Structure formats: C-alpha cells, structure tokens
Amino acid sequence: MPGRLLLHPQSTSFFWRLINKCYDKNWYTYAKETFSGPLAVLKYLGRYTHRIAISNSRILDVDDNFVTIAVKDYQEQERDKTLILSGIEFVRRFLFHVLPKGFVKIRYYGLLANRNKKTSLEICRKLINSFLYKSRFKELTKLEIICILVGKDITICPACMVGKLKTSISFHAGVAP
C-alpha cells in the first residue's frame, strides 16, 4: 500500500533501530529560492503556524445555506475576492485544517529543536555578539503579549465591537479538559 508504513506488531525493535538510524544521519534539505522573496514566505507560513484556518474577519456573511468569505486570488496579483460556499463545503474545507487528536500545530526543527535549542541559541548569540538576551515580553501578561502580536485588543467582542470577552476556561496542550 503506497504512502503507508506497515510494520508487523512484533517488529517494534526494528522500527526503533530504524528511527535511531535516521537520527544519526546528517540530513540536508534543499530549499529553492522563492519568486516573491523570503518575507512573502514568512508571511504565508506565519498564517499557519500560530493561527487558525480562517479568521473571523474573513467570514463576510453567513446564512442558513451559504458562507461568504474573503479570499486572495494569487493569480491576479493578490486581488481580494469573495467566495460563496455552501455550509457543508465550508465545513469540509475548514476540517482539512483541524489536526488529529494528540497533534499540536507548531513543530520546531534545526536550531530551535528541543534537542538542540539551548546549545544552538547560545552559539547563535555568541556569533552575533548578543550575550545579554532580554525578552521584550518579560514583564507582560499573556493577554498583553497577544494584543501586541496581533495588533489589536482581542478582548473586544468581534460582533458588537463594544463588549469585552472574558476567559471562562483554558486548555493546555496535551492535557484533557
């Protein structure tokens, strides 16, 4: 069956030997230069690393049968357009972005991989002569940090733009509610 790794239940020791062998290998990645430059890539990836599939601001209208969303047509110089989808089609597309149970969205590798992070960051700081590192968020609350990063007060109700939203329950990664 192509695309699937099938292992006999008794071959777990082989599997872990294979995994260890992969970790021992020096991997090299090939990254082709982008047409629109590195900032466009960061902007594109940034939408998917910390945010959900679609923001409320892109949902323009919802009725009993259809959802109208704002989209960019990249074939026409990123021109903003609207797309009308049936409710079922909207949910189908949205669910492509929902991760399976147990998965988390952010994965770090290379310099920021947990296995190497402390050592790698120390080396990087030495290379750029940055021995003193101070977080710009050190004295701020989580809410203040989020407001700075997204550029707006996320506690304001998106429907009426007047009321304040309050946290009623928080979930932490890897912990069942």
mmCIF file of C-alpha atoms in Angstrom:
data_model
loop_
_atom_site.group_PDB
_atom_site.id
_atom_site.type_symbol
_atom_site.label_atom_id
_atom_site.label_comp_id
_atom_site.label_asym_id
_atom_site.label_seq_id
_atom_site.Cartn_x
_atom_site.Cartn_y
_atom_site.Cartn_z
ATOM 1 C CA MET A 1 0.000 0.000 0.000
ATOM 2 C CA PRO A 2 1.832 3.174 -1.155
ATOM 3 C CA GLY A 3 2.207 6.034 1.297
ATOM 4 C CA ARG A 4 1.833 3.923 4.440
ATOM 5 C CA LEU A 5 4.400 2.359 6.737
ATOM 6 C CA LEU A 6 3.205 -1.111 7.628
ATOM 7 C CA LEU A 7 5.016 -2.929 10.430
ATOM 8 C CA HIS A 8 4.353 -6.296 11.916
ATOM 9 C CA PRO A 9 3.366 -5.865 15.607
ATOM 10 C CA GLN A 10 6.493 -7.785 16.659
ATOM 11 C CA SER A 11 8.853 -5.585 14.678
ATOM 12 C CA THR A 12 8.907 -2.641 17.085
ATOM 13 C CA SER A 13 12.594 -3.171 17.862
ATOM 14 C CA PHE A 14 13.350 -2.923 14.131
ATOM 15 C CA PHE A 15 11.260 0.253 13.954
ATOM 16 C CA TRP A 16 13.191 1.936 16.789
ATOM 17 C CA ARG A 17 16.528 0.881 15.273
ATOM 18 C CA LEU A 18 15.354 2.499 12.037
ATOM 19 C CA ILE A 19 14.330 5.684 13.864
ATOM 20 C CA ASN A 20 17.705 5.864 15.646
ATOM 21 C CA LYS A 21 19.494 5.314 12.344
ATOM 22 C CA CYS A 22 17.540 8.233 10.855
ATOM 23 C CA TYR A 23 18.542 10.480 13.765
ATOM 24 C CA ASP A 24 22.203 9.548 13.277
ATOM 25 C CA LYS A 25 22.147 10.533 9.596
ATOM 26 C CA ASN A 26 23.212 14.050 8.599
ATOM 27 C CA TRP A 27 20.173 15.296 6.696
ATOM 28 C CA TYR A 28 20.381 18.070 4.137
ATOM 29 C CA THR A 29 17.367 19.922 2.835
ATOM 30 C CA TYR A 30 17.025 21.652 -0.489
ATOM 31 C CA ALA A 31 15.113 24.909 -0.466
ATOM 32 C CA LYS A 32 14.509 26.598 -3.779
ATOM 33 C CA GLU A 33 14.598 30.400 -3.911
ATOM 34 C CA THR A 34 11.103 31.850 -3.909
ATOM 35 C CA PHE A 35 9.712 34.079 -6.630
ATOM 36 C CA SER A 36 8.316 36.648 -4.215
ATOM 37 C CA GLY A 37 11.133 36.700 -1.655
ATOM 38 C CA PRO A 38 11.674 35.483 1.899
ATOM 39 C CA LEU A 39 9.281 37.954 3.552
ATOM 40 C CA ALA A 40 6.378 36.631 1.497
ATOM 41 C CA VAL A 41 7.248 33.101 2.630
ATOM 42 C CA LEU A 42 7.351 34.159 6.280
ATOM 43 C CA LYS A 43 4.046 35.967 5.895
ATOM 44 C CA TYR A 44 2.488 32.875 4.286
ATOM 45 C CA LEU A 45 3.846 30.425 6.864
ATOM 46 C CA GLY A 46 3.011 32.747 9.741
ATOM 47 C CA ARG A 47 -0.662 32.434 8.907
ATOM 48 C CA TYR A 48 -0.475 28.695 9.505
ATOM 49 C CA THR A 49 1.857 28.312 12.460
ATOM 50 C CA HIS A 50 0.030 30.187 15.183
ATOM 51 C CA ARG A 51 -3.398 30.951 13.822
ATOM 52 C CA ILE A 52 -6.481 29.012 12.871
ATOM 53 C CA ALA A 53 -7.570 28.135 9.337
ATOM 54 C CA ILE A 54 -9.698 31.248 8.848
ATOM 55 C CA SER A 55 -10.096 34.365 10.935
ATOM 56 C CA ASN A 56 -13.462 35.901 11.791
ATOM 57 C CA SER A 57 -12.615 38.972 9.730
ATOM 58 C CA ARG A 58 -12.508 36.853 6.543
ATOM 59 C CA ILE A 59 -16.021 35.479 7.115
ATOM 60 C CA LEU A 60 -18.160 38.137 5.465
ATOM 61 C CA ASP A 61 -21.639 36.619 5.648
ATOM 62 C CA VAL A 62 -23.367 33.512 6.951
ATOM 63 C CA ASP A 63 -26.952 32.439 6.330
ATOM 64 C CA ASP A 64 -28.877 29.168 6.589
ATOM 65 C CA ASN A 65 -27.276 27.735 3.437
ATOM 66 C CA PHE A 66 -24.136 29.644 2.494
ATOM 67 C CA VAL A 67 -20.942 31.166 3.885
ATOM 68 C CA THR A 68 -19.286 34.086 2.093
ATOM 69 C CA ILE A 69 -15.564 34.501 2.740
ATOM 70 C CA ALA A 70 -12.845 36.897 1.603
ATOM 71 C CA VAL A 71 -10.040 35.245 -0.380
ATOM 72 C CA LYS A 72 -6.958 36.415 -2.266
ATOM 73 C CA ASP A 73 -6.577 35.468 -5.901
ATOM 74 C CA TYR A 74 -2.818 34.949 -6.192
ATOM 75 C CA GLN A 75 -3.059 34.525 -9.962
ATOM 76 C CA GLU A 76 -4.235 38.130 -10.200
ATOM 77 C CA GLN A 77 -1.621 39.921 -8.030
ATOM 78 C CA GLU A 78 -3.269 39.001 -4.715
ATOM 79 C CA ARG A 79 -6.540 40.731 -5.629
ATOM 80 C CA ASP A 80 -9.161 40.386 -2.906
ATOM 81 C CA LYS A 81 -12.243 38.456 -3.964
ATOM 82 C CA THR A 82 -15.237 36.871 -2.301
ATOM 83 C CA LEU A 83 -16.104 33.201 -2.407
ATOM 84 C CA ILE A 84 -19.555 31.819 -1.648
ATOM 85 C CA LEU A 85 -19.576 28.250 -0.334
ATOM 86 C CA SER A 86 -22.362 26.014 0.842
ATOM 87 C CA GLY A 87 -22.267 25.497 4.597
ATOM 88 C CA ILE A 88 -21.288 21.857 4.066
ATOM 89 C CA GLU A 89 -18.430 22.769 1.698
ATOM 90 C CA PHE A 90 -17.165 25.451 4.100
ATOM 91 C CA VAL A 91 -17.085 22.962 6.996
ATOM 92 C CA ARG A 92 -15.430 20.324 4.756
ATOM 93 C CA ARG A 93 -12.634 22.750 3.820
ATOM 94 C CA PHE A 94 -12.298 24.011 7.390
ATOM 95 C CA LEU A 95 -11.869 20.463 8.716
ATOM 96 C CA PHE A 96 -8.812 19.969 6.482
ATOM 97 C CA HIS A 97 -7.054 22.360 8.885
ATOM 98 C CA VAL A 98 -8.116 20.631 12.109
ATOM 99 C CA LEU A 99 -5.308 18.499 13.478
ATOM 100 C CA PRO A 100 -5.991 14.971 14.719
ATOM 101 C CA LYS A 101 -6.186 14.365 18.471
ATOM 102 C CA GLY A 102 -2.766 14.462 20.098
ATOM 103 C CA PHE A 103 -1.157 16.661 17.440
ATOM 104 C CA VAL A 104 -0.005 20.211 18.046
ATOM 105 C CA LYS A 105 0.469 22.830 15.385
ATOM 106 C CA ILE A 106 3.982 24.130 15.983
ATOM 107 C CA ARG A 107 6.966 21.934 15.285
ATOM 108 C CA TYR A 108 10.484 23.238 15.733
ATOM 109 C CA TYR A 109 13.491 21.745 13.998
ATOM 110 C CA GLY A 110 17.040 22.734 13.295
ATOM 111 C CA LEU A 111 18.283 25.489 15.612
ATOM 112 C CA LEU A 112 15.069 25.537 17.637
ATOM 113 C CA ALA A 113 14.565 21.782 18.011
ATOM 114 C CA ASN A 114 14.154 20.990 21.710
ATOM 115 C CA ARG A 115 17.044 18.567 21.494
ATOM 116 C CA ASN A 116 19.467 21.344 20.428
ATOM 117 C CA LYS A 117 17.731 24.548 21.411
ATOM 118 C CA LYS A 118 19.750 25.684 24.427
ATOM 119 C CA THR A 119 23.152 24.958 22.885
ATOM 120 C CA SER A 120 22.196 26.291 19.447
ATOM 121 C CA LEU A 121 20.844 29.562 20.806
ATOM 122 C CA GLU A 122 23.957 30.090 22.928
ATOM 123 C CA ILE A 123 26.150 29.583 19.846
ATOM 124 C CA CYS A 124 23.960 31.939 17.775
ATOM 125 C CA ARG A 125 24.116 34.626 20.439
ATOM 126 C CA LYS A 126 27.914 34.357 20.588
ATOM 127 C CA LEU A 127 28.147 34.585 16.798
ATOM 128 C CA ILE A 128 26.114 37.794 16.719
ATOM 129 C CA ASN A 129 27.738 39.164 19.892
ATOM 130 C CA SER A 130 24.450 39.130 21.772
ATOM 131 C CA PHE A 131 25.403 37.848 25.209
ATOM 132 C CA LEU A 132 22.616 39.610 27.036
ATOM 133 C CA TYR A 133 19.209 38.467 25.945
ATOM 134 C CA LYS A 134 16.144 40.146 27.352
ATOM 135 C CA SER A 135 12.682 39.150 26.340
ATOM 136 C CA ARG A 136 10.651 42.124 25.231
ATOM 137 C CA PHE A 137 7.663 40.391 26.812
ATOM 138 C CA LYS A 138 9.231 39.535 30.170
ATOM 139 C CA GLU A 139 7.065 41.793 32.348
ATOM 140 C CA LEU A 140 3.849 41.426 30.327
ATOM 141 C CA THR A 141 0.827 39.178 30.828
ATOM 142 C CA LYS A 142 -0.164 36.623 28.189
ATOM 143 C CA LEU A 143 -3.082 38.816 27.163
ATOM 144 C CA GLU A 144 -0.819 41.865 26.714
ATOM 145 C CA ILE A 145 1.613 39.803 24.631
ATOM 146 C CA ILE A 146 -1.159 38.528 22.349
ATOM 147 C CA CYS A 147 -2.526 42.054 21.886
ATOM 148 C CA ILE A 148 0.943 43.283 20.835
ATOM 149 C CA LEU A 149 1.485 40.374 18.439
ATOM 150 C CA VAL A 150 -1.889 40.613 16.688
ATOM 151 C CA GLY A 151 -2.029 44.399 16.831
ATOM 152 C CA LYS A 152 -5.433 44.723 18.446
ATOM 153 C CA ASP A 153 -7.306 44.142 21.692
ATOM 154 C CA ILE A 154 -8.575 40.567 21.432
ATOM 155 C CA THR A 155 -10.904 41.010 24.390
ATOM 156 C CA ILE A 156 -13.234 43.274 22.392
ATOM 157 C CA CYS A 157 -16.305 41.416 21.105
ATOM 158 C CA PRO A 158 -15.925 40.910 17.308
ATOM 159 C CA ALA A 159 -19.715 41.081 16.831
ATOM 160 C CA CYS A 160 -20.639 44.347 18.586
ATOM 161 C CA MET A 161 -17.120 45.855 18.946
ATOM 162 C CA VAL A 162 -18.144 47.206 22.374
ATOM 163 C CA GLY A 163 -18.441 44.354 24.869
ATOM 164 C CA LYS A 164 -15.458 42.691 26.498
ATOM 165 C CA LEU A 165 -14.728 38.956 26.205
ATOM 166 C CA LYS A 166 -13.583 37.109 29.304
ATOM 167 C CA THR A 167 -11.777 33.781 29.572
ATOM 168 C CA SER A 168 -14.062 31.194 31.120
ATOM 169 C CA ILE A 169 -11.841 28.128 30.685
ATOM 170 C CA SER A 170 -8.306 27.480 29.428
ATOM 171 C CA PHE A 171 -6.912 24.336 27.863
ATOM 172 C CA HIS A 172 -3.252 23.414 27.855
ATOM 173 C CA ALA A 173 -1.587 21.307 25.165
ATOM 174 C CA GLY A 174 -1.522 17.619 25.963
ATOM 175 C CA VAL A 175 -3.929 17.955 28.883
ATOM 176 C CA ALA A 176 -7.518 16.792 28.506
ATOM 177 C CA PRO A 177 -10.146 19.341 29.609
#
